[in-house]
Amino acid sequence: MTENITPIWEVFIRARNGNAHRHAGSIHAADAEMAMQAARDIYTRREEGNSLWVVRSSDIHASDPGDGGMMFDPAADKIYRHPTFYELPEDVGNM
Amino acid sequence: MYTQALNSETVVSTIDDEQKMTAFQARIDREEKIEPNDWMPAAYRKTLIRQISQHAHSEIVGMLPEGNWVTRAPSLKRKAALLAKIQDEGGHGLYLYCAAETLGVTREHLVDQLLSGKAKYSSIFNYPTLNWADVGVVGWLVDGAAIMNQIPLCRCSYGPYARAMIRVCKEESFHQRQGYELLLQMMKGSEDLKEMVQDAVNRMWWPSLMMFGPSDGVSEHSSNSMRWKIKRFTNDDLRQKFVDATVPQAKILGVTLPDPDLVFDEVSGNWKYGEPDWAEFKRVIAGHGVCNKQRLKDRISAHENGAWVREAALVYAEKQKSRMAQSAA
């Protein structure tokens, strides 16, 4: 007998008015509505936020950790993308 | 409990419910952010779509005057910085287009509005960049004015716009500093180099002041935008802040700002400045600036030359989908 698998969902919480939602963790649920209720019960018992998103984990496409070097290292030697690379006299103040 | 997907079609009633309107204004007054799925008046949505898409178009068109100098940058350092800056502008345009799309409008529609000339972008990008110092002056004055305008937008009442602006502002400081540093270096050079800087400042000063838009008395969008906290300061307030910040920087640089009426007012603590040429502003906005036609032509050709890439990407995605379906069957 094969048991039907309950899918896994990723839970995102908006901690405060105006903030972006941040990933909080995962939850098992049969559908979106149940995922929302379960996420509310599991992740927001202590006023962790004021808005929830649930997304099917299988809908998330993640970068391959093996590609980390190729993806992100090229930014490491581009110090000229940072404001501190440019030297200004002190009396200019904040710019 | 709603589990509705974001960005679904929103039906906007032509007559906005008065009760909803009152509740909406109360949320704004409490400094609550409005998010994509929240109820909002049709005019609020329309104002935001117009403003955010114009802002996005400005970032994209703004790549052109600087792109003009990439191949002629005087050193590898300056070339790398200029390329990185232009790349940032492209990124800013993309953050902003996406923020506009959360309001239920498609990217294709927004781009079409730009290319057909229906949508506006900042008047400043219709001026030419004639000498290398222009690249520095664009960073110092144009990005300086943009920063002045964008910092209060980080507190805009519409969440996705405010969050996009926080990202943009974090990246702008480099833009202004590389420009100012470039000018400082030129001002240490020969008389010719100094003259180039002064010439660029003379041409860019007034158009930079015009970036803040018409005076408060004649700005048609200001009062609703202020009430809805899309804007936090009026055009004239922001222009004044910009002038006050810029005058001391011009002095350190050793250039003159081309305004005989510029004088420090002891009472208000502000620099009083002359009246920008609003007739010129109107001409440029109406499409009759030096570079309007060239800018649009360049955008249209970039869009048309990129059409095969967009088509190929969609066809490839379809093919992958049908292959997946086949292997699953």
Short mmCIF file of C-alpha atoms in Angstrom, two decimals:
data_model
loop_
_atom_site.label_atom_id
_atom_site.label_comp_id
_atom_site.label_asym_id
_atom_site.label_seq_id
_atom_site.Cartn_x
_atom_site.Cartn_y
_atom_site.Cartn_z
CA MET A 1 0.00 0.00 0.00
CA THR A 2 1.40 3.40 -0.92
CA GLU A 3 0.75 6.25 1.45
CA ASN A 4 0.12 9.66 -0.10
CA ILE A 5 2.90 12.09 0.73
CA THR A 6 1.97 15.38 2.41
CA PRO A 7 3.98 18.12 0.68
CA ILE A 8 6.38 20.48 2.42
CA TRP A 9 5.99 24.27 2.31
CA GLU A 10 8.39 27.12 3.05
CA VAL A 11 7.17 29.73 5.51
CA PHE A 12 8.00 33.45 5.24
CA ILE A 13 7.14 35.99 7.94
CA ARG A 14 6.95 39.77 7.80
CA ALA A 15 8.25 40.69 11.24
CA ARG A 16 7.18 44.34 11.18
CA ASN A 17 5.09 46.69 9.10
CA GLY A 18 7.08 47.68 6.02
CA ASN A 19 9.72 44.94 6.25
CA ALA A 20 10.22 42.30 3.58
CA HIS A 21 9.08 38.74 4.39
CA ARG A 22 11.95 36.58 5.65
CA HIS A 23 12.29 32.84 5.54
CA ALA A 24 11.42 31.27 8.87
CA GLY A 25 11.30 27.53 8.18
CA SER A 26 9.12 24.80 6.69
CA ILE A 27 5.81 23.12 7.37
CA HIS A 28 3.93 20.01 6.22
CA ALA A 29 0.41 20.53 4.94
CA ALA A 30 -1.99 19.09 2.38
CA ASP A 31 -2.90 22.40 0.76
CA ALA A 32 -2.19 26.12 0.91
CA GLU A 33 -4.94 26.93 3.37
CA MET A 34 -3.85 24.25 5.82
CA ALA A 35 -0.21 25.30 5.36
CA MET A 36 -1.20 28.84 6.27
CA GLN A 37 -3.01 27.70 9.41
CA ALA A 38 -0.21 25.38 10.44
CA ALA A 39 2.41 28.07 9.82
CA ARG A 40 0.42 30.46 11.97
CA ASP A 41 0.27 27.89 14.79
CA ILE A 42 3.89 26.78 14.57
CA TYR A 43 5.72 29.99 13.68
CA THR A 44 3.82 32.92 15.15
CA ARG A 45 2.96 31.94 18.71
CA ARG A 46 4.97 34.86 20.12
CA GLU A 47 4.03 37.75 17.85
CA GLU A 48 6.79 36.95 15.38
CA GLY A 49 5.08 38.88 12.63
CA ASN A 50 2.01 40.39 11.02
CA SER A 51 1.99 38.65 7.65
CA LEU A 52 2.71 35.13 6.39
CA TRP A 53 3.59 33.64 3.02
CA VAL A 54 3.63 29.92 2.33
CA VAL A 55 5.25 28.59 -0.85
CA ARG A 56 5.46 24.96 -1.98
CA SER A 57 9.09 23.96 -1.39
CA SER A 58 9.15 22.26 -4.77
CA ASP A 59 8.44 25.65 -6.37
CA ILE A 60 11.68 27.08 -5.03
CA HIS A 61 14.67 26.96 -7.35
CA ALA A 62 17.90 27.25 -5.39
CA SER A 63 21.41 27.99 -6.61
CA ASP A 64 23.76 25.01 -6.54
CA PRO A 65 26.25 25.24 -3.64
CA GLY A 66 28.85 23.75 -5.99
CA ASP A 67 28.46 26.80 -8.23
CA GLY A 68 29.09 29.20 -5.33
CA GLY A 69 32.54 30.18 -6.53
CA MET A 70 31.45 30.85 -10.09
CA MET A 71 28.33 32.71 -8.98
CA PHE A 72 29.60 34.96 -6.23
CA ASP A 73 33.40 35.17 -6.21
CA PRO A 74 33.66 37.59 -9.17
CA ALA A 75 32.23 40.31 -6.91
CA ALA A 76 35.07 39.90 -4.42
CA ASP A 77 37.74 41.81 -6.37
CA LYS A 78 35.47 44.66 -7.50
CA ILE A 79 36.24 47.00 -4.63
CA TYR A 80 35.50 49.96 -6.89
CA ARG A 81 31.80 49.16 -6.46
CA HIS A 82 32.02 50.39 -2.86
CA PRO A 83 31.82 54.05 -1.81
CA THR A 84 34.90 53.76 0.44
CA PHE A 85 37.10 53.10 -2.61
CA TYR A 86 36.88 56.81 -3.47
CA GLU A 87 38.89 59.15 -1.27
CA LEU A 88 37.41 62.55 -0.57
CA PRO A 89 38.76 65.37 1.63
CA GLU A 90 37.32 65.30 5.14
CA ASP A 91 35.59 68.67 4.89
CA VAL A 92 33.28 67.28 2.18
CA GLY A 93 31.48 65.39 4.94
CA ASN A 94 28.99 62.66 4.15
CA MET A 95 28.50 61.90 0.50
CA MET B 1 -7.71 33.61 6.01
CA TYR B 2 -6.54 34.41 2.54
CA THR B 3 -4.13 32.29 0.60
CA GLN B 4 -4.55 34.21 -2.59
CA ALA B 5 -1.54 34.47 -4.88
CA LEU B 6 0.20 37.83 -5.17
CA ASN B 7 -0.26 39.95 -8.26
CA SER B 8 -3.64 38.49 -9.15
CA GLU B 9 -5.92 40.72 -11.19
CA THR B 10 -7.47 43.34 -8.96
CA VAL B 11 -10.85 44.69 -9.87
CA VAL B 12 -10.84 48.40 -9.11
CA SER B 13 -14.28 49.87 -8.77
CA THR B 14 -14.68 53.24 -10.43
CA ILE B 15 -16.35 54.68 -7.37
CA ASP B 16 -14.11 53.86 -4.43
CA ASP B 17 -16.04 52.94 -1.36
CA GLU B 18 -15.99 55.88 1.01
CA GLN B 19 -15.60 53.72 4.08
CA LYS B 20 -12.66 51.88 2.56
CA MET B 21 -11.17 55.23 1.60
CA THR B 22 -11.36 56.49 5.19
CA ALA B 23 -9.83 53.29 6.53
CA PHE B 24 -7.08 53.50 3.90
CA GLN B 25 -6.18 57.07 4.84
CA ALA B 26 -6.17 56.06 8.52
CA ARG B 27 -3.66 53.31 7.75
CA ILE B 28 -1.46 55.82 5.91
CA ASP B 29 -1.72 58.26 8.82
CA ARG B 30 -0.65 55.49 11.22
CA GLU B 31 2.46 55.00 9.01
CA GLU B 32 1.35 51.50 8.02
CA LYS B 33 2.84 50.31 4.74
CA ILE B 34 0.43 49.41 1.96
CA GLU B 35 1.25 46.02 0.41
CA PRO B 36 0.32 44.60 -3.03
CA ASN B 37 -2.78 42.67 -1.95
CA ASP B 38 -4.18 45.43 0.28
CA TRP B 39 -7.14 47.50 -0.80
CA MET B 40 -6.05 50.86 -2.25
CA PRO B 41 -7.86 53.65 -4.09
CA ALA B 42 -7.63 53.43 -7.87
CA ALA B 43 -5.96 56.84 -7.99
CA TYR B 44 -3.27 55.73 -5.49
CA ARG B 45 -2.52 52.70 -7.67
CA LYS B 46 -2.46 54.83 -10.82
CA THR B 47 -0.19 57.46 -9.25
CA LEU B 48 2.25 54.81 -8.08
CA ILE B 49 2.33 52.99 -11.42
CA ARG B 50 3.07 56.30 -13.14
CA GLN B 51 5.72 57.39 -10.66
CA ILE B 52 7.51 54.05 -10.23
CA SER B 53 7.56 53.29 -13.96
CA GLN B 54 8.85 56.79 -14.78
CA HIS B 55 11.51 56.23 -12.17
CA ALA B 56 12.41 52.86 -13.75
CA HIS B 57 12.50 54.37 -17.25
CA SER B 58 14.83 57.11 -15.94
CA GLU B 59 17.28 54.54 -14.61
CA ILE B 60 17.31 52.70 -17.94
CA VAL B 61 17.55 55.78 -20.17
CA GLY B 62 20.11 57.18 -17.70
CA MET B 63 22.53 54.46 -18.79
CA LEU B 64 22.84 56.10 -22.22
CA PRO B 65 24.60 59.44 -21.50
CA GLU B 66 27.22 57.60 -19.43
CA GLY B 67 27.51 54.73 -21.87
CA ASN B 68 28.69 57.38 -24.32
CA TRP B 69 32.01 57.55 -22.42
CA VAL B 70 32.82 53.90 -21.62
CA THR B 71 35.16 53.39 -24.54
CA ARG B 72 36.88 56.74 -23.96
CA ALA B 73 37.42 56.59 -20.19
CA PRO B 74 40.94 57.92 -19.47
CA SER B 75 42.09 55.00 -17.26
CA LEU B 76 41.21 51.42 -16.39
CA LYS B 77 40.10 52.55 -12.91
CA ARG B 78 37.67 55.10 -14.34
CA LYS B 79 36.42 52.66 -16.94
CA ALA B 80 35.74 49.94 -14.35
CA ALA B 81 33.94 52.43 -12.10
CA LEU B 82 31.84 53.78 -14.97
CA LEU B 83 30.86 50.29 -16.11
CA ALA B 84 29.95 49.30 -12.55
CA LYS B 85 27.85 52.44 -12.18
CA ILE B 86 25.99 51.84 -15.44
CA GLN B 87 25.40 48.23 -14.40
CA ASP B 88 23.92 49.53 -11.12
CA GLU B 89 21.55 51.83 -13.01
CA GLY B 90 20.31 48.84 -14.99
CA GLY B 91 19.78 46.98 -11.73
CA HIS B 92 17.90 49.93 -10.23
CA GLY B 93 15.61 49.99 -13.25
CA LEU B 94 14.85 46.31 -12.73
CA TYR B 95 14.10 46.67 -8.98
CA LEU B 96 11.71 49.47 -9.88
CA TYR B 97 9.95 47.76 -12.80
CA CYS B 98 9.25 44.82 -10.47
CA ALA B 99 7.86 47.15 -7.78
CA ALA B 100 5.51 48.62 -10.41
CA GLU B 101 4.52 45.13 -11.55
CA THR B 102 3.27 44.29 -8.02
CA LEU B 103 0.52 46.84 -8.76
CA GLY B 104 -0.89 44.64 -11.52
CA VAL B 105 0.72 46.12 -14.64
CA THR B 106 2.92 44.09 -17.01
CA ARG B 107 6.53 44.85 -17.87
CA GLU B 108 5.66 44.64 -21.56
CA HIS B 109 3.05 47.37 -21.15
CA LEU B 110 5.46 49.64 -19.27
CA VAL B 111 8.24 49.22 -21.83
CA ASP B 112 5.77 49.84 -24.62
CA GLN B 113 4.73 53.10 -22.97
CA LEU B 114 8.36 54.24 -22.85
CA LEU B 115 9.15 53.28 -26.44
CA SER B 116 5.97 54.80 -27.85
CA GLY B 117 6.79 58.08 -26.09
CA LYS B 118 3.69 57.96 -23.86
CA ALA B 119 5.68 57.59 -20.64
CA LYS B 120 8.09 60.23 -19.41
CA TYR B 121 11.53 59.83 -17.89
CA SER B 122 13.71 62.35 -16.09
CA SER B 123 14.40 65.43 -18.25
CA ILE B 124 18.09 65.40 -17.26
CA PHE B 125 18.91 62.49 -19.55
CA ASN B 126 17.96 64.49 -22.61
CA TYR B 127 21.09 66.59 -22.20
CA PRO B 128 24.29 65.47 -23.93
CA THR B 129 27.52 64.44 -22.15
CA LEU B 130 30.02 66.46 -24.17
CA ASN B 131 33.31 66.12 -22.32
CA TRP B 132 34.81 63.64 -19.84
CA ALA B 133 34.06 65.97 -16.91
CA ASP B 134 30.37 65.44 -17.66
CA VAL B 135 30.75 61.90 -16.31
CA GLY B 136 32.00 63.38 -13.03
CA VAL B 137 29.31 66.05 -12.94
CA VAL B 138 26.59 63.48 -13.63
CA GLY B 139 27.82 61.54 -10.59
CA TRP B 140 28.17 64.60 -8.37
CA LEU B 141 25.10 66.66 -9.34
CA VAL B 142 22.68 64.31 -11.11
CA ASP B 143 23.13 61.41 -8.70
CA GLY B 144 23.33 63.92 -5.85
CA ALA B 145 19.91 65.27 -6.83
CA ALA B 146 18.58 61.75 -7.29
CA ILE B 147 19.78 60.78 -3.79
CA MET B 148 18.06 63.85 -2.30
CA ASN B 149 14.85 62.75 -4.00
CA GLN B 150 15.21 59.04 -3.22
CA ILE B 151 16.08 59.10 0.48
CA PRO B 152 12.57 60.21 1.54
CA LEU B 153 11.12 57.61 -0.86
CA CYS B 154 12.60 54.90 1.38
CA ARG B 155 9.73 55.86 3.72
CA CYS B 156 7.09 55.90 0.97
CA SER B 157 3.75 54.37 2.03
CA TYR B 158 3.87 51.64 -0.64
CA GLY B 159 5.96 48.75 0.76
CA PRO B 160 7.55 47.33 -2.43
CA TYR B 161 8.57 50.82 -3.65
CA ALA B 162 10.02 51.77 -0.26
CA ARG B 163 12.02 48.54 -0.05
CA ALA B 164 13.32 48.96 -3.62
CA MET B 165 14.42 52.49 -2.75
CA ILE B 166 16.36 51.27 0.29
CA ARG B 167 18.37 48.99 -2.00
CA VAL B 168 18.88 51.77 -4.54
CA CYS B 169 20.01 54.32 -1.95
CA LYS B 170 22.59 51.91 -0.53
CA GLU B 171 24.18 51.75 -3.97
CA GLU B 172 24.00 55.45 -4.86
CA SER B 173 26.73 56.70 -2.54
CA PHE B 174 29.41 55.09 -4.71
CA HIS B 175 27.93 56.82 -7.75
CA GLN B 176 28.20 60.28 -6.30
CA ARG B 177 31.61 59.77 -4.72
CA GLN B 178 33.26 58.39 -7.87
CA GLY B 179 31.99 61.43 -9.76
CA TYR B 180 33.18 63.93 -7.19
CA GLU B 181 36.57 62.23 -6.85
CA LEU B 182 37.00 62.25 -10.61
CA LEU B 183 36.33 66.01 -10.65
CA LEU B 184 38.71 66.67 -7.75
CA GLN B 185 41.42 64.92 -9.72
CA MET B 186 40.72 66.97 -12.85
CA MET B 187 40.80 70.18 -10.78
CA LYS B 188 44.38 69.32 -9.73
CA GLY B 189 45.38 69.18 -13.39
CA SER B 190 46.02 71.66 -16.21
CA GLU B 191 43.98 74.79 -16.93
CA ASP B 192 42.33 72.92 -19.81
CA LEU B 193 41.10 70.21 -17.45
CA LYS B 194 39.76 72.80 -14.98
CA GLU B 195 37.94 74.52 -17.81
CA MET B 196 36.35 71.23 -18.81
CA VAL B 197 35.01 70.79 -15.28
CA GLN B 198 33.65 74.33 -15.14
CA ASP B 199 32.07 73.91 -18.57
CA ALA B 200 30.32 70.70 -17.47
CA VAL B 201 29.07 72.36 -14.26
CA ASN B 202 27.78 75.35 -16.24
CA ARG B 203 25.75 73.10 -18.52
CA MET B 204 24.48 70.64 -15.88
CA TRP B 205 23.65 72.92 -12.93
CA TRP B 206 20.25 74.20 -14.06
CA PRO B 207 19.07 70.90 -15.56
CA SER B 208 19.99 69.27 -12.20
CA LEU B 209 17.78 71.74 -10.32
CA MET B 210 14.97 70.94 -12.76
CA MET B 211 15.18 67.25 -11.78
CA PHE B 212 13.04 68.05 -8.73
CA GLY B 213 10.17 69.02 -11.01
CA PRO B 214 8.09 72.18 -11.27
CA SER B 215 7.65 74.61 -8.38
CA ASP B 216 5.11 73.63 -5.71
CA GLY B 217 2.57 76.16 -6.95
CA VAL B 218 2.26 74.48 -10.36
CA SER B 219 3.02 70.81 -9.60
CA GLU B 220 -0.18 68.95 -10.46
CA HIS B 221 0.58 65.73 -8.58
CA SER B 222 1.93 67.04 -5.30
CA SER B 223 -1.03 67.33 -2.92
CA ASN B 224 -2.46 63.79 -3.29
CA SER B 225 1.02 62.34 -3.21
CA MET B 226 1.76 64.18 0.04
CA ARG B 227 -1.54 63.11 1.63
CA TRP B 228 -0.87 59.50 0.66
CA LYS B 229 2.74 59.76 1.83
CA ILE B 230 4.11 58.72 -1.53
CA LYS B 231 6.06 61.96 -1.28
CA ARG B 232 7.34 63.33 2.02
CA PHE B 233 8.71 66.67 0.86
CA THR B 234 7.59 69.07 -1.84
CA ASN B 235 9.63 69.65 -5.01
CA ASP B 236 10.82 73.04 -3.71
CA ASP B 237 11.80 71.63 -0.29
CA LEU B 238 13.96 68.98 -1.92
CA ARG B 239 15.48 71.46 -4.38
CA GLN B 240 16.45 73.72 -1.47
CA LYS B 241 18.07 70.82 0.42
CA PHE B 242 20.04 69.97 -2.72
CA VAL B 243 21.27 73.54 -3.22
CA ASP B 244 22.27 73.81 0.46
CA ALA B 245 24.22 70.55 0.28
CA THR B 246 25.87 71.36 -3.05
CA VAL B 247 27.14 74.93 -2.58
CA PRO B 248 29.87 73.94 -0.05
CA GLN B 249 30.87 70.98 -2.25
CA ALA B 250 31.31 73.34 -5.22
CA LYS B 251 33.54 75.55 -3.09
CA ILE B 252 35.78 72.65 -2.06
CA LEU B 253 35.98 71.57 -5.68
CA GLY B 254 36.88 75.10 -6.76
CA VAL B 255 34.12 75.65 -9.32
CA THR B 256 31.54 78.40 -9.66
CA LEU B 257 27.85 77.57 -9.84
CA PRO B 258 26.37 79.51 -12.77
CA ASP B 259 23.74 81.44 -10.79
CA PRO B 260 24.39 85.17 -10.09
CA ASP B 261 21.47 85.17 -7.62
CA LEU B 262 22.99 82.50 -5.39
CA VAL B 263 23.35 84.10 -1.96
CA PHE B 264 23.35 82.84 1.63
CA ASP B 265 20.31 83.96 3.59
CA GLU B 266 21.28 84.50 7.24
CA VAL B 267 17.66 84.43 8.44
CA SER B 268 16.61 81.06 6.99
CA GLY B 269 20.10 79.53 6.91
CA ASN B 270 19.48 78.55 3.27
CA TRP B 271 21.16 79.43 0.01
CA LYS B 272 18.77 81.52 -2.09
CA TYR B 273 18.95 80.63 -5.76
CA GLY B 274 17.65 82.04 -9.03
CA GLU B 275 14.65 80.81 -10.97
CA PRO B 276 15.34 77.88 -13.32
CA ASP B 277 14.25 78.39 -16.93
CA TRP B 278 10.90 76.62 -16.73
CA ALA B 279 10.20 77.21 -20.40
CA GLU B 280 13.26 75.11 -21.20
CA PHE B 281 12.07 72.44 -18.74
CA LYS B 282 8.71 72.25 -20.52
CA ARG B 283 10.37 72.04 -23.93
CA VAL B 284 12.59 69.15 -22.84
CA ILE B 285 9.69 67.28 -21.17
CA ALA B 286 7.63 67.77 -24.33
CA GLY B 287 10.30 66.00 -26.35
CA HIS B 288 12.30 68.92 -27.72
CA GLY B 289 15.50 68.64 -25.71
CA VAL B 290 18.88 68.16 -27.42
CA CYS B 291 18.87 64.35 -27.08
CA ASN B 292 15.22 63.24 -26.72
CA LYS B 293 15.05 61.71 -30.20
CA GLN B 294 18.43 60.02 -29.91
CA ARG B 295 17.62 58.51 -26.49
CA LEU B 296 14.34 57.04 -27.67
CA LYS B 297 15.91 55.81 -30.88
CA ASP B 298 18.64 54.03 -28.88
CA ARG B 299 16.10 52.42 -26.54
CA ILE B 300 13.93 51.26 -29.44
CA SER B 301 16.89 49.76 -31.25
CA ALA B 302 18.09 48.00 -28.06
CA HIS B 303 14.59 46.60 -27.57
CA GLU B 304 14.24 45.46 -31.18
CA ASN B 305 17.71 43.94 -31.29
CA GLY B 306 16.92 42.02 -28.11
CA ALA B 307 13.60 40.64 -29.38
CA TRP B 308 15.09 37.34 -30.58
CA VAL B 309 16.55 36.71 -27.11
CA ARG B 310 13.17 37.14 -25.42
CA GLU B 311 11.47 34.97 -28.04
CA ALA B 312 14.10 32.24 -27.79
CA ALA B 313 13.89 32.20 -23.98
CA LEU B 314 10.12 31.72 -24.04
CA VAL B 315 10.26 29.01 -26.72
CA TYR B 316 12.99 27.20 -24.78
CA ALA B 317 10.92 27.37 -21.57
CA GLU B 318 7.93 25.89 -23.43
CA LYS B 319 10.10 23.11 -24.85
CA GLN B 320 11.46 22.24 -21.41
CA LYS B 321 7.95 22.16 -20.01
CA SER B 322 6.67 19.78 -22.68
CA ARG B 323 9.76 17.54 -22.25
CA MET B 324 9.10 17.36 -18.51
CA ALA B 325 5.48 16.48 -19.18
CA GLN B 326 6.55 13.78 -21.66
CA SER B 327 9.05 12.17 -19.31
CA ALA B 328 6.50 12.24 -16.48
CA ALA B 329 3.91 10.48 -18.68
#
